[in-house]
JSON list of C-alpha atoms in Angstrom, two decimals:
[
{"chain": "C", "resi": 1, "resn": "MET", "atom": "CA", "xyz": [0.00, 0.00, 0.00]},
{"chain": "C", "resi": 2, "resn": "LYS", "atom": "CA", "xyz": [1.45, 3.32, -1.06]},
{"chain": "C", "resi": 3, "resn": "GLY", "atom": "CA", "xyz": [-0.95, 5.74, 0.55]},
{"chain": "C", "resi": 4, "resn": "HIS", "atom": "CA", "xyz": [-4.50, 6.99, 0.53]},
{"chain": "C", "resi": 5, "resn": "ASP", "atom": "CA", "xyz": [-5.00, 6.83, -3.25]},
{"chain": "C", "resi": 6, "resn": "PHE", "atom": "CA", "xyz": [-4.28, 3.09, -3.33]},
{"chain": "C", "resi": 7, "resn": "LEU", "atom": "CA", "xyz": [-6.72, 2.48, -0.47]},
{"chain": "C", "resi": 8, "resn": "HIS", "atom": "CA", "xyz": [-9.36, 4.72, -2.04]},
{"chain": "C", "resi": 9, "resn": "ASP", "atom": "CA", "xyz": [-9.07, 3.29, -5.55]},
{"chain": "C", "resi": 10, "resn": "CYS", "atom": "CA", "xyz": [-8.49, -0.40, -4.86]},
{"chain": "C", "resi": 11, "resn": "PHE", "atom": "CA", "xyz": [-9.94, -1.37, -1.50]},
{"chain": "C", "resi": 12, "resn": "LEU", "atom": "CA", "xyz": [-12.91, 0.83, -0.65]},
{"chain": "C", "resi": 13, "resn": "PRO", "atom": "CA", "xyz": [-14.84, 0.29, -3.92]},
{"chain": "C", "resi": 14, "resn": "LYS", "atom": "CA", "xyz": [-14.48, -3.50, -3.54]},
{"chain": "C", "resi": 15, "resn": "SER", "atom": "CA", "xyz": [-15.39, -3.61, 0.15]},
{"chain": "C", "resi": 16, "resn": "LEU", "atom": "CA", "xyz": [-18.85, -4.44, 1.47]},
{"chain": "C", "resi": 17, "resn": "PHE", "atom": "CA", "xyz": [-20.33, -1.82, 3.78]},
{"chain": "C", "resi": 18, "resn": "VAL", "atom": "CA", "xyz": [-22.86, -3.56, 6.03]},
{"chain": "C", "resi": 19, "resn": "ILE", "atom": "CA", "xyz": [-25.55, -1.40, 7.61]},
{"chain": "C", "resi": 20, "resn": "GLY", "atom": "CA", "xyz": [-28.37, -2.22, 10.00]},
{"chain": "C", "resi": 21, "resn": "THR", "atom": "CA", "xyz": [-30.42, 0.67, 11.28]},
{"chain": "C", "resi": 22, "resn": "GLY", "atom": "CA", "xyz": [-33.87, 1.89, 12.22]},
{"chain": "C", "resi": 23, "resn": "GLY", "atom": "CA", "xyz": [-35.18, -0.50, 14.86]},
{"chain": "C", "resi": 24, "resn": "ASN", "atom": "CA", "xyz": [-33.92, 1.38, 17.91]},
{"chain": "C", "resi": 25, "resn": "ASP", "atom": "CA", "xyz": [-35.26, 4.64, 16.52]},
{"chain": "C", "resi": 26, "resn": "TYR", "atom": "CA", "xyz": [-38.75, 3.23, 16.85]},
{"chain": "C", "resi": 27, "resn": "LEU", "atom": "CA", "xyz": [-38.42, 1.15, 20.02]},
{"chain": "C", "resi": 28, "resn": "LEU", "atom": "CA", "xyz": [-36.23, 3.53, 22.03]},
{"chain": "C", "resi": 29, "resn": "ASN", "atom": "CA", "xyz": [-37.66, 6.77, 20.69]},
{"chain": "C", "resi": 30, "resn": "TYR", "atom": "CA", "xyz": [-40.93, 6.82, 18.79]},
{"chain": "C", "resi": 31, "resn": "TYR", "atom": "CA", "xyz": [-42.76, 4.21, 20.88]},
{"chain": "C", "resi": 32, "resn": "GLN", "atom": "CA", "xyz": [-41.35, 5.22, 24.26]},
{"chain": "C", "resi": 33, "resn": "PRO", "atom": "CA", "xyz": [-44.23, 6.05, 26.67]},
{"chain": "C", "resi": 34, "resn": "ARG", "atom": "CA", "xyz": [-42.54, 9.30, 27.70]},
{"chain": "C", "resi": 35, "resn": "ASN", "atom": "CA", "xyz": [-42.57, 10.48, 24.09]},
{"chain": "C", "resi": 36, "resn": "THR", "atom": "CA", "xyz": [-45.83, 12.41, 24.22]},
{"chain": "C", "resi": 37, "resn": "ALA", "atom": "CA", "xyz": [-45.20, 14.61, 21.20]},
{"chain": "C", "resi": 38, "resn": "ARG", "atom": "CA", "xyz": [-44.93, 12.02, 18.46]},
{"chain": "C", "resi": 39, "resn": "PRO", "atom": "CA", "xyz": [-45.01, 13.17, 14.85]},
{"chain": "C", "resi": 40, "resn": "GLN", "atom": "CA", "xyz": [-47.04, 11.24, 12.34]},
{"chain": "C", "resi": 41, "resn": "LEU", "atom": "CA", "xyz": [-45.52, 7.81, 11.76]},
{"chain": "C", "resi": 42, "resn": "SER", "atom": "CA", "xyz": [-45.09, 8.54, 8.06]},
{"chain": "C", "resi": 43, "resn": "ASP", "atom": "CA", "xyz": [-43.24, 11.78, 8.81]},
{"chain": "C", "resi": 44, "resn": "PHE", "atom": "CA", "xyz": [-41.00, 10.09, 11.38]},
{"chain": "C", "resi": 45, "resn": "THR", "atom": "CA", "xyz": [-40.20, 7.28, 8.95]},
{"chain": "C", "resi": 46, "resn": "ARG", "atom": "CA", "xyz": [-39.45, 9.73, 6.16]},
{"chain": "C", "resi": 47, "resn": "SER", "atom": "CA", "xyz": [-37.02, 11.59, 8.42]},
{"chain": "C", "resi": 48, "resn": "LEU", "atom": "CA", "xyz": [-35.20, 8.33, 9.21]},
{"chain": "C", "resi": 49, "resn": "ILE", "atom": "CA", "xyz": [-34.91, 7.47, 5.53]},
{"chain": "C", "resi": 50, "resn": "THR", "atom": "CA", "xyz": [-33.65, 10.97, 4.71]},
{"chain": "C", "resi": 51, "resn": "GLU", "atom": "CA", "xyz": [-30.99, 10.70, 7.41]},
{"chain": "C", "resi": 52, "resn": "LEU", "atom": "CA", "xyz": [-29.97, 7.24, 6.23]},
{"chain": "C", "resi": 53, "resn": "SER", "atom": "CA", "xyz": [-29.69, 8.51, 2.66]},
{"chain": "C", "resi": 54, "resn": "ALA", "atom": "CA", "xyz": [-27.38, 11.29, 3.83]},
{"chain": "C", "resi": 55, "resn": "HIS", "atom": "CA", "xyz": [-25.14, 8.80, 5.65]},
{"chain": "C", "resi": 56, "resn": "LEU", "atom": "CA", "xyz": [-24.98, 6.54, 2.60]},
{"chain": "C", "resi": 57, "resn": "GLN", "atom": "CA", "xyz": [-23.98, 9.49, 0.44]},
{"chain": "C", "resi": 58, "resn": "ARG", "atom": "CA", "xyz": [-21.22, 10.38, 2.91]},
{"chain": "C", "resi": 59, "resn": "LEU", "atom": "CA", "xyz": [-19.84, 6.85, 2.69]},
{"chain": "C", "resi": 60, "resn": "TYR", "atom": "CA", "xyz": [-20.14, 7.02, -1.09]},
{"chain": "C", "resi": 61, "resn": "ALA", "atom": "CA", "xyz": [-18.16, 10.26, -1.15]},
{"chain": "C", "resi": 62, "resn": "LEU", "atom": "CA", "xyz": [-15.41, 8.52, 0.84]},
{"chain": "C", "resi": 63, "resn": "GLY", "atom": "CA", "xyz": [-15.20, 5.73, -1.76]},
{"chain": "C", "resi": 64, "resn": "ALA", "atom": "CA", "xyz": [-17.82, 3.14, -0.75]},
{"chain": "C", "resi": 65, "resn": "ARG", "atom": "CA", "xyz": [-19.64, 1.50, -3.66]},
{"chain": "C", "resi": 66, "resn": "LYS", "atom": "CA", "xyz": [-21.15, -1.76, -2.34]},
{"chain": "C", "resi": 67, "resn": "PHE", "atom": "CA", "xyz": [-23.78, -1.59, 0.39]},
{"chain": "C", "resi": 68, "resn": "VAL", "atom": "CA", "xyz": [-25.52, -4.39, 2.30]},
{"chain": "C", "resi": 69, "resn": "ILE", "atom": "CA", "xyz": [-28.50, -3.03, 4.25]},
{"chain": "C", "resi": 70, "resn": "PHE", "atom": "CA", "xyz": [-30.58, -5.09, 6.66]},
{"chain": "C", "resi": 71, "resn": "SER", "atom": "CA", "xyz": [-34.26, -4.29, 7.02]},
{"chain": "C", "resi": 72, "resn": "ILE", "atom": "CA", "xyz": [-35.93, -3.91, 10.41]},
{"chain": "C", "resi": 73, "resn": "GLN", "atom": "CA", "xyz": [-37.11, -7.18, 11.95]},
{"chain": "C", "resi": 74, "resn": "PRO", "atom": "CA", "xyz": [-40.77, -7.74, 12.99]},
{"chain": "C", "resi": 75, "resn": "MET", "atom": "CA", "xyz": [-40.44, -5.60, 16.13]},
{"chain": "C", "resi": 76, "resn": "GLY", "atom": "CA", "xyz": [-44.02, -6.24, 17.21]},
{"chain": "C", "resi": 77, "resn": "CYS", "atom": "CA", "xyz": [-43.21, -9.92, 17.72]},
{"chain": "C", "resi": 78, "resn": "THR", "atom": "CA", "xyz": [-40.27, -9.38, 20.09]},
{"chain": "C", "resi": 79, "resn": "PRO", "atom": "CA", "xyz": [-40.67, -10.36, 23.76]},
{"chain": "C", "resi": 80, "resn": "VAL", "atom": "CA", "xyz": [-39.96, -6.82, 24.99]},
{"chain": "C", "resi": 81, "resn": "VAL", "atom": "CA", "xyz": [-42.74, -5.26, 22.89]},
{"chain": "C", "resi": 82, "resn": "ARG", "atom": "CA", "xyz": [-45.23, -8.02, 23.71]},
{"chain": "C", "resi": 83, "resn": "ALA", "atom": "CA", "xyz": [-44.44, -7.74, 27.44]},
{"chain": "C", "resi": 84, "resn": "SER", "atom": "CA", "xyz": [-44.84, -3.95, 27.41]},
{"chain": "C", "resi": 85, "resn": "LEU", "atom": "CA", "xyz": [-48.43, -4.39, 26.20]},
{"chain": "C", "resi": 86, "resn": "ASN", "atom": "CA", "xyz": [-49.14, -7.52, 28.28]},
{"chain": "C", "resi": 87, "resn": "VAL", "atom": "CA", "xyz": [-49.66, -9.71, 25.22]},
{"chain": "C", "resi": 88, "resn": "THR", "atom": "CA", "xyz": [-50.04, -13.35, 26.16]},
{"chain": "C", "resi": 89, "resn": "GLY", "atom": "CA", "xyz": [-50.05, -16.41, 23.95]},
{"chain": "C", "resi": 90, "resn": "ALA", "atom": "CA", "xyz": [-49.07, -16.32, 20.30]},
{"chain": "C", "resi": 91, "resn": "GLY", "atom": "CA", "xyz": [-49.31, -13.23, 18.17]},
{"chain": "C", "resi": 92, "resn": "CYS", "atom": "CA", "xyz": [-47.57, -9.94, 17.47]},
{"chain": "C", "resi": 93, "resn": "VAL", "atom": "CA", "xyz": [-48.32, -6.27, 18.07]},
{"chain": "C", "resi": 94, "resn": "GLU", "atom": "CA", "xyz": [-49.32, -5.43, 14.52]},
{"chain": "C", "resi": 95, "resn": "PRO", "atom": "CA", "xyz": [-49.14, -1.60, 14.71]},
{"chain": "C", "resi": 96, "resn": "VAL", "atom": "CA", "xyz": [-45.46, -1.89, 15.65]},
{"chain": "C", "resi": 97, "resn": "ASN", "atom": "CA", "xyz": [-44.91, -4.39, 12.85]},
{"chain": "C", "resi": 98, "resn": "GLY", "atom": "CA", "xyz": [-46.65, -1.92, 10.57]},
{"chain": "C", "resi": 99, "resn": "ALA", "atom": "CA", "xyz": [-43.99, 0.67, 11.40]},
{"chain": "C", "resi": 100, "resn": "ALA", "atom": "CA", "xyz": [-41.26, -1.81, 10.45]},
{"chain": "C", "resi": 101, "resn": "LEU", "atom": "CA", "xyz": [-42.99, -2.61, 7.16]},
{"chain": "C", "resi": 102, "resn": "LEU", "atom": "CA", "xyz": [-43.37, 1.09, 6.39]},
{"chain": "C", "resi": 103, "resn": "PHE", "atom": "CA", "xyz": [-39.65, 1.68, 6.96]},
{"chain": "C", "resi": 104, "resn": "ASN", "atom": "CA", "xyz": [-38.66, -1.40, 4.97]},
{"chain": "C", "resi": 105, "resn": "GLY", "atom": "CA", "xyz": [-40.78, -0.31, 2.01]},
{"chain": "C", "resi": 106, "resn": "GLU", "atom": "CA", "xyz": [-39.19, 3.14, 2.08]},
{"chain": "C", "resi": 107, "resn": "LEU", "atom": "CA", "xyz": [-35.78, 1.46, 2.28]},
{"chain": "C", "resi": 108, "resn": "ARG", "atom": "CA", "xyz": [-36.36, -0.34, -1.00]},
{"chain": "C", "resi": 109, "resn": "SER", "atom": "CA", "xyz": [-37.55, 2.90, -2.59]},
{"chain": "C", "resi": 110, "resn": "LEU", "atom": "CA", "xyz": [-34.37, 4.59, -1.36]},
{"chain": "C", "resi": 111, "resn": "VAL", "atom": "CA", "xyz": [-32.26, 1.94, -3.08]},
{"chain": "C", "resi": 112, "resn": "ASP", "atom": "CA", "xyz": [-34.28, 2.22, -6.30]},
{"chain": "C", "resi": 113, "resn": "ALA", "atom": "CA", "xyz": [-33.79, 5.99, -6.37]},
{"chain": "C", "resi": 114, "resn": "ALA", "atom": "CA", "xyz": [-30.09, 6.02, -5.42]},
{"chain": "C", "resi": 115, "resn": "GLY", "atom": "CA", "xyz": [-28.73, 5.82, -8.97]},
{"chain": "C", "resi": 116, "resn": "PRO", "atom": "CA", "xyz": [-28.66, 9.52, -9.91]},
{"chain": "C", "resi": 117, "resn": "ARG", "atom": "CA", "xyz": [-27.14, 10.54, -6.55]},
{"chain": "C", "resi": 118, "resn": "MET", "atom": "CA", "xyz": [-24.70, 7.62, -6.27]},
{"chain": "C", "resi": 119, "resn": "PRO", "atom": "CA", "xyz": [-23.68, 6.48, -9.79]},
{"chain": "C", "resi": 120, "resn": "GLY", "atom": "CA", "xyz": [-21.81, 3.19, -9.74]},
{"chain": "C", "resi": 121, "resn": "ALA", "atom": "CA", "xyz": [-23.12, 2.18, -6.31]},
{"chain": "C", "resi": 122, "resn": "SER", "atom": "CA", "xyz": [-24.73, -1.24, -5.83]},
{"chain": "C", "resi": 123, "resn": "PHE", "atom": "CA", "xyz": [-26.98, -2.51, -3.06]},
{"chain": "C", "resi": 124, "resn": "SER", "atom": "CA", "xyz": [-28.34, -5.66, -1.47]},
{"chain": "C", "resi": 125, "resn": "VAL", "atom": "CA", "xyz": [-31.22, -5.19, 0.96]},
{"chain": "C", "resi": 126, "resn": "VAL", "atom": "CA", "xyz": [-31.60, -8.27, 3.17]},
{"chain": "C", "resi": 127, "resn": "ASP", "atom": "CA", "xyz": [-35.21, -8.57, 4.33]},
{"chain": "C", "resi": 128, "resn": "SER", "atom": "CA", "xyz": [-34.74, -9.67, 7.94]},
{"chain": "C", "resi": 129, "resn": "TYR", "atom": "CA", "xyz": [-38.45, -9.02, 8.50]},
{"chain": "C", "resi": 130, "resn": "LYS", "atom": "CA", "xyz": [-39.60, -11.67, 6.04]},
{"chain": "C", "resi": 131, "resn": "ILE", "atom": "CA", "xyz": [-36.94, -14.20, 7.04]},
{"chain": "C", "resi": 132, "resn": "ILE", "atom": "CA", "xyz": [-37.77, -13.98, 10.76]},
{"chain": "C", "resi": 133, "resn": "LYS", "atom": "CA", "xyz": [-41.54, -13.82, 10.13]},
{"chain": "C", "resi": 134, "resn": "ASP", "atom": "CA", "xyz": [-41.32, -17.06, 8.16]},
{"chain": "C", "resi": 135, "resn": "LEU", "atom": "CA", "xyz": [-39.75, -18.71, 11.23]},
{"chain": "C", "resi": 136, "resn": "LEU", "atom": "CA", "xyz": [-42.46, -17.31, 13.48]},
{"chain": "C", "resi": 137, "resn": "ASP", "atom": "CA", "xyz": [-45.28, -18.38, 11.17]},
{"chain": "C", "resi": 138, "resn": "HIS", "atom": "CA", "xyz": [-43.90, -21.86, 10.39]},
{"chain": "C", "resi": 139, "resn": "PRO", "atom": "CA", "xyz": [-41.77, -22.85, 13.39]},
{"chain": "C", "resi": 140, "resn": "ARG", "atom": "CA", "xyz": [-42.04, -26.65, 13.05]},
{"chain": "C", "resi": 141, "resn": "LYS", "atom": "CA", "xyz": [-40.84, -26.50, 9.45]},
{"chain": "C", "resi": 142, "resn": "HIS", "atom": "CA", "xyz": [-37.62, -24.93, 10.71]},
{"chain": "C", "resi": 143, "resn": "GLY", "atom": "CA", "xyz": [-37.18, -26.94, 13.90]},
{"chain": "C", "resi": 144, "resn": "ILE", "atom": "CA", "xyz": [-38.22, -24.07, 16.18]},
{"chain": "C", "resi": 145, "resn": "ARG", "atom": "CA", "xyz": [-40.14, -24.73, 19.39]},
{"chain": "C", "resi": 146, "resn": "GLU", "atom": "CA", "xyz": [-40.38, -21.31, 21.09]},
{"chain": "C", "resi": 147, "resn": "THR", "atom": "CA", "xyz": [-41.43, -18.41, 18.88]},
{"chain": "C", "resi": 148, "resn": "TYR", "atom": "CA", "xyz": [-42.32, -15.62, 21.30]},
{"chain": "C", "resi": 149, "resn": "ARG", "atom": "CA", "xyz": [-40.52, -16.38, 24.59]},
{"chain": "C", "resi": 150, "resn": "ALA", "atom": "CA", "xyz": [-36.90, -15.38, 25.15]},
{"chain": "C", "resi": 151, "resn": "CYS", "atom": "CA", "xyz": [-34.24, -18.03, 25.71]},
{"chain": "C", "resi": 152, "resn": "CYS", "atom": "CA", "xyz": [-33.32, -16.33, 28.99]},
{"chain": "C", "resi": 153, "resn": "SER", "atom": "CA", "xyz": [-36.42, -16.49, 31.17]},
{"chain": "C", "resi": 154, "resn": "GLU", "atom": "CA", "xyz": [-35.39, -13.58, 33.39]},
{"chain": "C", "resi": 155, "resn": "LEU", "atom": "CA", "xyz": [-34.80, -10.21, 31.73]},
{"chain": "C", "resi": 156, "resn": "GLY", "atom": "CA", "xyz": [-33.23, -7.09, 33.22]},
{"chain": "C", "resi": 157, "resn": "SER", "atom": "CA", "xyz": [-35.08, -3.92, 34.13]},
{"chain": "C", "resi": 158, "resn": "SER", "atom": "CA", "xyz": [-35.13, -2.70, 30.53]},
{"chain": "C", "resi": 159, "resn": "GLY", "atom": "CA", "xyz": [-36.87, -5.87, 29.39]},
{"chain": "C", "resi": 160, "resn": "VAL", "atom": "CA", "xyz": [-34.28, -6.25, 26.62]},
{"chain": "C", "resi": 161, "resn": "LEU", "atom": "CA", "xyz": [-31.09, -7.89, 27.92]},
{"chain": "C", "resi": 162, "resn": "CYS", "atom": "CA", "xyz": [-30.89, -11.05, 30.01]},
{"chain": "C", "resi": 163, "resn": "ARG", "atom": "CA", "xyz": [-30.49, -10.64, 33.76]},
{"chain": "C", "resi": 164, "resn": "LYS", "atom": "CA", "xyz": [-26.84, -11.22, 34.66]},
{"chain": "C", "resi": 165, "resn": "GLY", "atom": "CA", "xyz": [-26.44, -14.71, 36.05]},
{"chain": "C", "resi": 166, "resn": "GLY", "atom": "CA", "xyz": [-30.03, -15.61, 35.25]},
{"chain": "C", "resi": 167, "resn": "PRO", "atom": "CA", "xyz": [-31.19, -18.93, 33.77]},
{"chain": "C", "resi": 168, "resn": "ILE", "atom": "CA", "xyz": [-30.71, -19.65, 30.06]},
{"chain": "C", "resi": 169, "resn": "CYS", "atom": "CA", "xyz": [-32.67, -22.16, 28.01]},
{"chain": "C", "resi": 170, "resn": "ARG", "atom": "CA", "xyz": [-31.05, -25.56, 27.52]},
{"chain": "C", "resi": 171, "resn": "ASP", "atom": "CA", "xyz": [-31.25, -25.57, 23.71]},
{"chain": "C", "resi": 172, "resn": "ARG", "atom": "CA", "xyz": [-31.17, -22.10, 22.21]},
{"chain": "C", "resi": 173, "resn": "THR", "atom": "CA", "xyz": [-31.43, -23.52, 18.67]},
{"chain": "C", "resi": 174, "resn": "LYS", "atom": "CA", "xyz": [-35.13, -24.08, 19.38]},
{"chain": "C", "resi": 175, "resn": "TYR", "atom": "CA", "xyz": [-35.78, -20.38, 20.10]},
{"chain": "C", "resi": 176, "resn": "VAL", "atom": "CA", "xyz": [-36.29, -17.42, 17.79]},
{"chain": "C", "resi": 177, "resn": "PHE", "atom": "CA", "xyz": [-35.31, -14.79, 20.40]},
{"chain": "C", "resi": 178, "resn": "PHE", "atom": "CA", "xyz": [-32.36, -15.00, 22.76]},
{"chain": "C", "resi": 179, "resn": "ASP", "atom": "CA", "xyz": [-33.37, -12.04, 24.94]},
{"chain": "C", "resi": 180, "resn": "GLY", "atom": "CA", "xyz": [-36.16, -9.48, 24.81]},
{"chain": "C", "resi": 181, "resn": "LEU", "atom": "CA", "xyz": [-35.15, -8.14, 21.41]},
{"chain": "C", "resi": 182, "resn": "HIS", "atom": "CA", "xyz": [-32.30, -9.98, 19.71]},
{"chain": "C", "resi": 183, "resn": "PRO", "atom": "CA", "xyz": [-32.60, -13.20, 17.67]},
{"chain": "C", "resi": 184, "resn": "THR", "atom": "CA", "xyz": [-30.65, -16.33, 18.54]},
{"chain": "C", "resi": 185, "resn": "ASP", "atom": "CA", "xyz": [-27.56, -17.39, 16.61]},
{"chain": "C", "resi": 186, "resn": "VAL", "atom": "CA", "xyz": [-29.55, -19.96, 14.63]},
{"chain": "C", "resi": 187, "resn": "VAL", "atom": "CA", "xyz": [-31.85, -17.19, 13.38]},
{"chain": "C", "resi": 188, "resn": "ASN", "atom": "CA", "xyz": [-28.95, -14.87, 12.57]},
{"chain": "C", "resi": 189, "resn": "ALA", "atom": "CA", "xyz": [-27.28, -17.71, 10.66]},
{"chain": "C", "resi": 190, "resn": "ARG", "atom": "CA", "xyz": [-30.44, -18.19, 8.60]},
{"chain": "C", "resi": 191, "resn": "ILE", "atom": "CA", "xyz": [-30.58, -14.46, 7.83]},
{"chain": "C", "resi": 192, "resn": "ALA", "atom": "CA", "xyz": [-26.93, -14.62, 6.74]},
{"chain": "C", "resi": 193, "resn": "ARG", "atom": "CA", "xyz": [-27.52, -17.65, 4.48]},
{"chain": "C", "resi": 194, "resn": "LYS", "atom": "CA", "xyz": [-30.60, -16.13, 2.88]},
{"chain": "C", "resi": 195, "resn": "GLY", "atom": "CA", "xyz": [-28.96, -12.75, 2.41]},
{"chain": "C", "resi": 196, "resn": "PHE", "atom": "CA", "xyz": [-25.89, -14.33, 0.84]},
{"chain": "C", "resi": 197, "resn": "GLY", "atom": "CA", "xyz": [-27.48, -16.83, -1.51]},
{"chain": "C", "resi": 198, "resn": "SER", "atom": "CA", "xyz": [-31.23, -16.35, -1.93]},
{"chain": "C", "resi": 199, "resn": "GLU", "atom": "CA", "xyz": [-32.44, -15.79, -5.48]},
{"chain": "C", "resi": 200, "resn": "SER", "atom": "CA", "xyz": [-35.73, -14.34, -4.23]},
{"chain": "C", "resi": 201, "resn": "PRO", "atom": "CA", "xyz": [-35.98, -10.52, -4.37]},
{"chain": "C", "resi": 202, "resn": "ARG", "atom": "CA", "xyz": [-38.35, -10.83, -1.39]},
{"chain": "C", "resi": 203, "resn": "GLU", "atom": "CA", "xyz": [-35.35, -11.91, 0.70]},
{"chain": "C", "resi": 204, "resn": "ALA", "atom": "CA", "xyz": [-32.42, -10.14, -0.96]},
{"chain": "C", "resi": 205, "resn": "TYR", "atom": "CA", "xyz": [-33.19, -7.11, -3.12]},
{"chain": "C", "resi": 206, "resn": "PRO", "atom": "CA", "xyz": [-32.35, -6.44, -5.92]},
{"chain": "C", "resi": 207, "resn": "ILE", "atom": "CA", "xyz": [-29.48, -8.98, -5.75]},
{"chain": "C", "resi": 208, "resn": "ASN", "atom": "CA", "xyz": [-28.02, -11.19, -3.05]},
{"chain": "C", "resi": 209, "resn": "ILE", "atom": "CA", "xyz": [-24.75, -10.51, -1.24]},
{"chain": "C", "resi": 210, "resn": "LYS", "atom": "CA", "xyz": [-22.84, -13.14, -3.21]},
{"chain": "C", "resi": 211, "resn": "LYS", "atom": "CA", "xyz": [-23.62, -11.38, -6.49]},
{"chain": "C", "resi": 212, "resn": "LEU", "atom": "CA", "xyz": [-22.92, -7.99, -4.93]},
{"chain": "C", "resi": 213, "resn": "ALA", "atom": "CA", "xyz": [-19.46, -9.15, -3.80]},
{"chain": "C", "resi": 214, "resn": "MET", "atom": "CA", "xyz": [-18.66, -10.38, -7.31]},
{"chain": "C", "resi": 215, "resn": "LEU", "atom": "CA", "xyz": [-19.39, -7.04, -9.00]}
]
C-alpha cells in the first residue's frame, strides 16, 4: 500500500459496507411512553430514511460502492414489545410491525432511487423481516419450538437484555429470540444464508450478497 489513493481506488470500492439501522429509533424513541409529542408515523419514517440517505452518500463520497442493508425485523413480535403491552399467547403487536414494514418499504424505494445521486453504487437489501416472520409463522418446518418467549427467562429492568447470572434455556437452537429483542444465533445464521445466496428478491433485493461481492 502506497498511501490513501491506493486504499481509495483499490480497496474501498471492492469492500462491502454492512448497515443495519432503524429498529432502535422506533423502540427507544418513537414508541417510548414518555414520548408524548410524536409526529405522524409517516413523517418520522421519512425523516429516518432521509438521514440514512445522507449517511450513505457520505460513505459514497469517501469511496464506498457496495452496500448491504438489513431491514428492520418484525419488532411487534419481540418479547420486549409483547411484554410492554401484556400480550399473552401467540401473536404480534401489529401496529409496531406496521412501522417496520413502512420503513422497509421506504428502504427499497431509497435503493431504487439512489442511482442519480450515487452512480456506480450497488446494493443488497436483506429482508430480515420476512426471514424472521417465516420462522415465526412456520416454526415446526424450521425446527423451532419457542417463537415468542426469550431463551433467557429472566430479563433485566429494561426488558431487553438477560439478567446477569439468570437462567438460560437448555437448547437455544429451538428459540427465535435470545433475549427481549435480539434473535438467537440460529436465526442470525439463517438471515446470513438467505442474504448471501437467496435468489428471491423478497429476501435479498435487488441482488443477493454473493452477487454484490462479485461485482
